[in-house]
Amino acid sequence: MRVLLVLELLYLLLPAICWAFLVRTRVIGVTVFAVLAGLAVALVGLEEDWYFTRATAEIEVGYPTAAGLVVLAGGLAERWLRGPRPEKEYDHPVAGSAVAITVHTLAGVVIAFAYLLIGRDSFLPSLAEVPLPPGVTVEHADEGYCGSNFCSRTLTLGSSTGLSPAEVQARLRAALAADGWTPGRGDSLRRPHGWLVDRRVSEIFLGGMTVELSGSETTNVER
């Protein structure tokens, strides 16, 4: 666990550490650090479930590339302001930072391949995937369970404005359609769980005030 924590922190903080060895001006230095901090916070927010986005995989995979480009832009801006670095400054810290940024970017490629592999596995969708329309609430959600090729959880809906079950289902169906969910098997609606990297599928089965939310691999799994 400690090794994993160290790797996660290194993945998160490496761009800022490298920039600390490269920075030469105060204004550009602070600006680059601020942008890198924003990227890091976005990544931490995903891990801590501060917000939900279908681009989770893309953010995790693209973080090192985005951070590397920010560092590169900062270096070029400082070169434009102060000119090329003296030859004596091309020492081990500067060269090491360049190598570290390159390796960091390649780590994002490895994570992309990992997502392609786990994309064949079922998963338990987050409640945040369901766009609840005004007046519709989730009264109860079980912890979910996983079968041989799918995972599923049951949600019990309610209404804060006294909507009937038919009205709740109609509003939810309209909200799902507006959010990009398309007709699937039977009375279900389906939508890609992610975008380009994570190709797993989320599916919701509507049944009055009770709905079933499931996650499966990219193929159309029959239960």
PDB file of C-alpha atoms in Angstrom, residues 32-168:
ATOM      1  CA  VAL A  32       2.968  27.595 -14.216  1.00  0.00           C
ATOM      2  CA  PHE A  33       2.790  26.335 -10.634  1.00  0.00           C
ATOM      3  CA  ALA A  34      -0.814  27.601 -10.409  1.00  0.00           C
ATOM      4  CA  VAL A  35      -1.832  25.808 -13.620  1.00  0.00           C
ATOM      5  CA  LEU A  36      -0.117  22.595 -12.508  1.00  0.00           C
ATOM      6  CA  ALA A  37      -1.910  22.833  -9.161  1.00  0.00           C
ATOM      7  CA  GLY A  38      -5.241  23.199 -10.972  1.00  0.00           C
ATOM      8  CA  LEU A  39      -4.552  20.081 -13.040  1.00  0.00           C
ATOM      9  CA  ALA A  40      -3.550  18.172  -9.914  1.00  0.00           C
ATOM     10  CA  VAL A  41      -6.704  19.233  -8.057  1.00  0.00           C
ATOM     11  CA  ALA A  42      -8.827  18.035 -10.986  1.00  0.00           C
ATOM     12  CA  LEU A  43      -7.128  14.638 -10.776  1.00  0.00           C
ATOM     13  CA  VAL A  44      -7.489  14.410  -6.993  1.00  0.00           C
ATOM     14  CA  GLY A  45     -11.157  15.371  -7.311  1.00  0.00           C
ATOM     15  CA  LEU A  46     -11.767  12.341  -9.495  1.00  0.00           C
ATOM     16  CA  GLU A  47     -10.084  10.008  -7.018  1.00  0.00           C
ATOM     17  CA  GLU A  48     -12.008  11.477  -4.083  1.00  0.00           C
ATOM     18  CA  ASP A  49     -15.380  11.571  -5.932  1.00  0.00           C
ATOM     19  CA  TRP A  50     -15.711  15.353  -5.601  1.00  0.00           C
ATOM     20  CA  TYR A  51     -17.407  15.394  -8.995  1.00  0.00           C
ATOM     21  CA  PHE A  52     -18.466  13.018 -11.763  1.00  0.00           C
ATOM     22  CA  THR A  53     -17.484  13.160 -15.407  1.00  0.00           C
ATOM     23  CA  ARG A  54     -17.544  10.667 -18.256  1.00  0.00           C
ATOM     24  CA  ALA A  55     -14.031  11.842 -19.118  1.00  0.00           C
ATOM     25  CA  THR A  56     -12.479  10.227 -16.020  1.00  0.00           C
ATOM     26  CA  ALA A  57     -10.175   7.964 -18.021  1.00  0.00           C
ATOM     27  CA  GLU A  58      -9.195  10.756 -20.393  1.00  0.00           C
ATOM     28  CA  ILE A  59      -8.276  13.056 -17.485  1.00  0.00           C
ATOM     29  CA  GLU A  60      -6.196  10.384 -15.753  1.00  0.00           C
ATOM     30  CA  VAL A  61      -4.460   9.396 -18.990  1.00  0.00           C
ATOM     31  CA  GLY A  62      -4.039  12.930 -20.298  1.00  0.00           C
ATOM     32  CA  TYR A  63      -2.800  14.486 -17.046  1.00  0.00           C
ATOM     33  CA  PRO A  64       0.935  13.856 -17.648  1.00  0.00           C
ATOM     34  CA  THR A  65       0.723  15.095 -21.243  1.00  0.00           C
ATOM     35  CA  ALA A  66      -1.168  18.241 -20.236  1.00  0.00           C
ATOM     36  CA  ALA A  67       1.215  18.911 -17.350  1.00  0.00           C
ATOM     37  CA  GLY A  68       4.224  18.298 -19.595  1.00  0.00           C
ATOM     38  CA  LEU A  69       2.923  20.786 -22.147  1.00  0.00           C
ATOM     39  CA  VAL A  70       2.404  23.372 -19.392  1.00  0.00           C
ATOM     40  CA  VAL A  71       6.005  22.910 -18.245  1.00  0.00           C
ATOM     41  CA  LEU A  72       7.224  23.142 -21.846  1.00  0.00           C
ATOM     42  CA  ALA A  73       5.200  26.310 -22.426  1.00  0.00           C
ATOM     43  CA  GLY A  74       6.641  27.813 -19.248  1.00  0.00           C
ATOM     44  CA  GLY A  75      10.181  26.994 -20.341  1.00  0.00           C
ATOM     45  CA  LEU A  76       9.640  28.523 -23.775  1.00  0.00           C
ATOM     46  CA  ALA A  77       8.089  31.661 -22.247  1.00  0.00           C
ATOM     47  CA  GLU A  78      11.082  32.082 -19.959  1.00  0.00           C
ATOM     48  CA  ARG A  79      13.444  31.547 -22.889  1.00  0.00           C
ATOM     49  CA  TRP A  80      11.602  34.311 -24.763  1.00  0.00           C
ATOM     50  CA  LEU A  81      11.921  36.662 -21.776  1.00  0.00           C
ATOM     51  CA  ARG A  82      15.442  35.858 -20.643  1.00  0.00           C
ATOM     52  CA  GLY A  83      17.047  34.187 -23.637  1.00  0.00           C
ATOM     53  CA  PRO A  84      18.687  30.749 -23.810  1.00  0.00           C
ATOM     54  CA  ARG A  85      20.065  29.215 -20.645  1.00  0.00           C
ATOM     55  CA  PRO A  86      23.817  29.476 -20.157  1.00  0.00           C
ATOM     56  CA  GLU A  87      25.562  26.218 -21.004  1.00  0.00           C
ATOM     57  CA  LYS A  88      26.555  25.750 -17.385  1.00  0.00           C
ATOM     58  CA  GLU A  89      22.850  25.530 -16.455  1.00  0.00           C
ATOM     59  CA  TYR A  90      22.358  22.411 -18.564  1.00  0.00           C
ATOM     60  CA  ASP A  91      23.371  20.261 -15.641  1.00  0.00           C
ATOM     61  CA  HIS A  92      21.920  17.100 -14.189  1.00  0.00           C
ATOM     62  CA  PRO A  93      18.755  18.682 -12.633  1.00  0.00           C
ATOM     63  CA  VAL A  94      17.672  20.225 -15.940  1.00  0.00           C
ATOM     64  CA  ALA A  95      18.429  17.119 -17.994  1.00  0.00           C
ATOM     65  CA  GLY A  96      16.857  14.927 -15.333  1.00  0.00           C
ATOM     66  CA  SER A  97      13.689  17.017 -15.382  1.00  0.00           C
ATOM     67  CA  ALA A  98      13.379  16.582 -19.141  1.00  0.00           C
ATOM     68  CA  VAL A  99      13.796  12.817 -18.826  1.00  0.00           C
ATOM     69  CA  ALA A 100      11.310  12.668 -15.932  1.00  0.00           C
ATOM     70  CA  ILE A 101       8.656  14.600 -17.886  1.00  0.00           C
ATOM     71  CA  THR A 102       9.110  12.218 -20.828  1.00  0.00           C
ATOM     72  CA  VAL A 103       8.776   9.142 -18.614  1.00  0.00           C
ATOM     73  CA  HIS A 104       5.764  10.706 -16.916  1.00  0.00           C
ATOM     74  CA  THR A 105       4.064  11.160 -20.282  1.00  0.00           C
ATOM     75  CA  LEU A 106       4.797   7.552 -21.227  1.00  0.00           C
ATOM     76  CA  ALA A 107       3.165   6.495 -17.943  1.00  0.00           C
ATOM     77  CA  GLY A 108      -0.056   8.027 -19.239  1.00  0.00           C
ATOM     78  CA  VAL A 109       0.204   5.781 -22.313  1.00  0.00           C
ATOM     79  CA  VAL A 110       0.579   2.740 -20.037  1.00  0.00           C
ATOM     80  CA  ILE A 111      -2.522   3.787 -18.081  1.00  0.00           C
ATOM     81  CA  ALA A 112      -4.421   4.124 -21.368  1.00  0.00           C
ATOM     82  CA  PHE A 113      -3.579   0.510 -22.224  1.00  0.00           C
ATOM     83  CA  ALA A 114      -4.672  -0.519 -18.722  1.00  0.00           C
ATOM     84  CA  TYR A 115      -8.053   1.134 -19.297  1.00  0.00           C
ATOM     85  CA  LEU A 116      -8.428  -0.745 -22.568  1.00  0.00           C
ATOM     86  CA  LEU A 117      -7.867  -3.980 -20.654  1.00  0.00           C
ATOM     87  CA  ILE A 118     -10.257  -3.266 -17.762  1.00  0.00           C
ATOM     88  CA  GLY A 119     -12.772  -2.006 -20.319  1.00  0.00           C
ATOM     89  CA  ARG A 120     -13.646  -5.671 -20.832  1.00  0.00           C
ATOM     90  CA  ASP A 121     -14.799  -6.010 -17.222  1.00  0.00           C
ATOM     91  CA  SER A 122     -18.145  -5.162 -15.655  1.00  0.00           C
ATOM     92  CA  PHE A 123     -18.373  -2.319 -13.129  1.00  0.00           C
ATOM     93  CA  LEU A 124     -20.771  -0.778 -10.623  1.00  0.00           C
ATOM     94  CA  PRO A 125     -21.975   2.587 -11.963  1.00  0.00           C
ATOM     95  CA  SER A 126     -22.037   5.663  -9.757  1.00  0.00           C
ATOM     96  CA  LEU A 127     -25.363   7.230  -8.806  1.00  0.00           C
ATOM     97  CA  ALA A 128     -23.975  10.428 -10.336  1.00  0.00           C
ATOM     98  CA  GLU A 129     -24.449   8.864 -13.767  1.00  0.00           C
ATOM     99  CA  VAL A 130     -28.226   9.241 -13.474  1.00  0.00           C
ATOM    100  CA  PRO A 131     -29.409  12.782 -14.371  1.00  0.00           C
ATOM    101  CA  LEU A 132     -32.315  13.319 -11.994  1.00  0.00           C
ATOM    102  CA  PRO A 133     -34.905  15.807 -13.313  1.00  0.00           C
ATOM    103  CA  PRO A 134     -36.442  18.461 -11.029  1.00  0.00           C
ATOM    104  CA  GLY A 135     -38.832  16.949  -8.506  1.00  0.00           C
ATOM    105  CA  VAL A 136     -37.323  13.433  -8.692  1.00  0.00           C
ATOM    106  CA  THR A 137     -35.096  12.121  -5.900  1.00  0.00           C
ATOM    107  CA  VAL A 138     -33.361   8.864  -4.971  1.00  0.00           C
ATOM    108  CA  GLU A 139     -34.935   7.635  -1.735  1.00  0.00           C
ATOM    109  CA  HIS A 140     -32.767   4.524  -1.432  1.00  0.00           C
ATOM    110  CA  ALA A 141     -29.905   2.841  -3.314  1.00  0.00           C
ATOM    111  CA  ASP A 142     -28.532  -0.562  -2.409  1.00  0.00           C
ATOM    112  CA  GLU A 143     -24.821  -1.355  -2.376  1.00  0.00           C
ATOM    113  CA  GLY A 144     -25.134  -3.323  -5.591  1.00  0.00           C
ATOM    114  CA  TYR A 145     -23.865  -6.738  -6.630  1.00  0.00           C
ATOM    115  CA  CYS A 146     -21.874  -8.273  -9.465  1.00  0.00           C
ATOM    116  CA  GLY A 147     -22.683 -11.354 -11.535  1.00  0.00           C
ATOM    117  CA  SER A 148     -20.526 -13.212 -14.013  1.00  0.00           C
ATOM    118  CA  ASN A 149     -20.564 -10.486 -16.668  1.00  0.00           C
ATOM    119  CA  PHE A 150     -22.368  -7.483 -15.178  1.00  0.00           C
ATOM    120  CA  CYS A 151     -22.783  -5.401 -12.027  1.00  0.00           C
ATOM    121  CA  SER A 152     -26.066  -3.883 -10.909  1.00  0.00           C
ATOM    122  CA  ARG A 153     -27.686  -1.764  -8.225  1.00  0.00           C
ATOM    123  CA  THR A 154     -31.335  -0.931  -7.537  1.00  0.00           C
ATOM    124  CA  LEU A 155     -32.563   2.608  -6.945  1.00  0.00           C
ATOM    125  CA  THR A 156     -35.859   3.521  -5.326  1.00  0.00           C
ATOM    126  CA  LEU A 157     -37.105   6.859  -6.595  1.00  0.00           C
ATOM    127  CA  GLY A 158     -39.262   9.423  -4.888  1.00  0.00           C
ATOM    128  CA  SER A 159     -40.703  12.852  -5.604  1.00  0.00           C
ATOM    129  CA  SER A 160     -40.201  16.054  -3.672  1.00  0.00           C
ATOM    130  CA  THR A 161     -43.158  17.654  -5.465  1.00  0.00           C
ATOM    131  CA  GLY A 162     -45.768  14.892  -5.254  1.00  0.00           C
ATOM    132  CA  LEU A 163     -45.309  13.486  -8.773  1.00  0.00           C
ATOM    133  CA  SER A 164     -47.087  10.238  -9.624  1.00  0.00           C
ATOM    134  CA  PRO A 165     -45.018   7.146 -10.572  1.00  0.00           C
ATOM    135  CA  ALA A 166     -45.960   7.638 -14.236  1.00  0.00           C
ATOM    136  CA  GLU A 167     -44.817  11.263 -14.129  1.00  0.00           C
ATOM    137  CA  VAL A 168     -41.577  10.314 -12.377  1.00  0.00           C
TER     138      VAL A 168
END
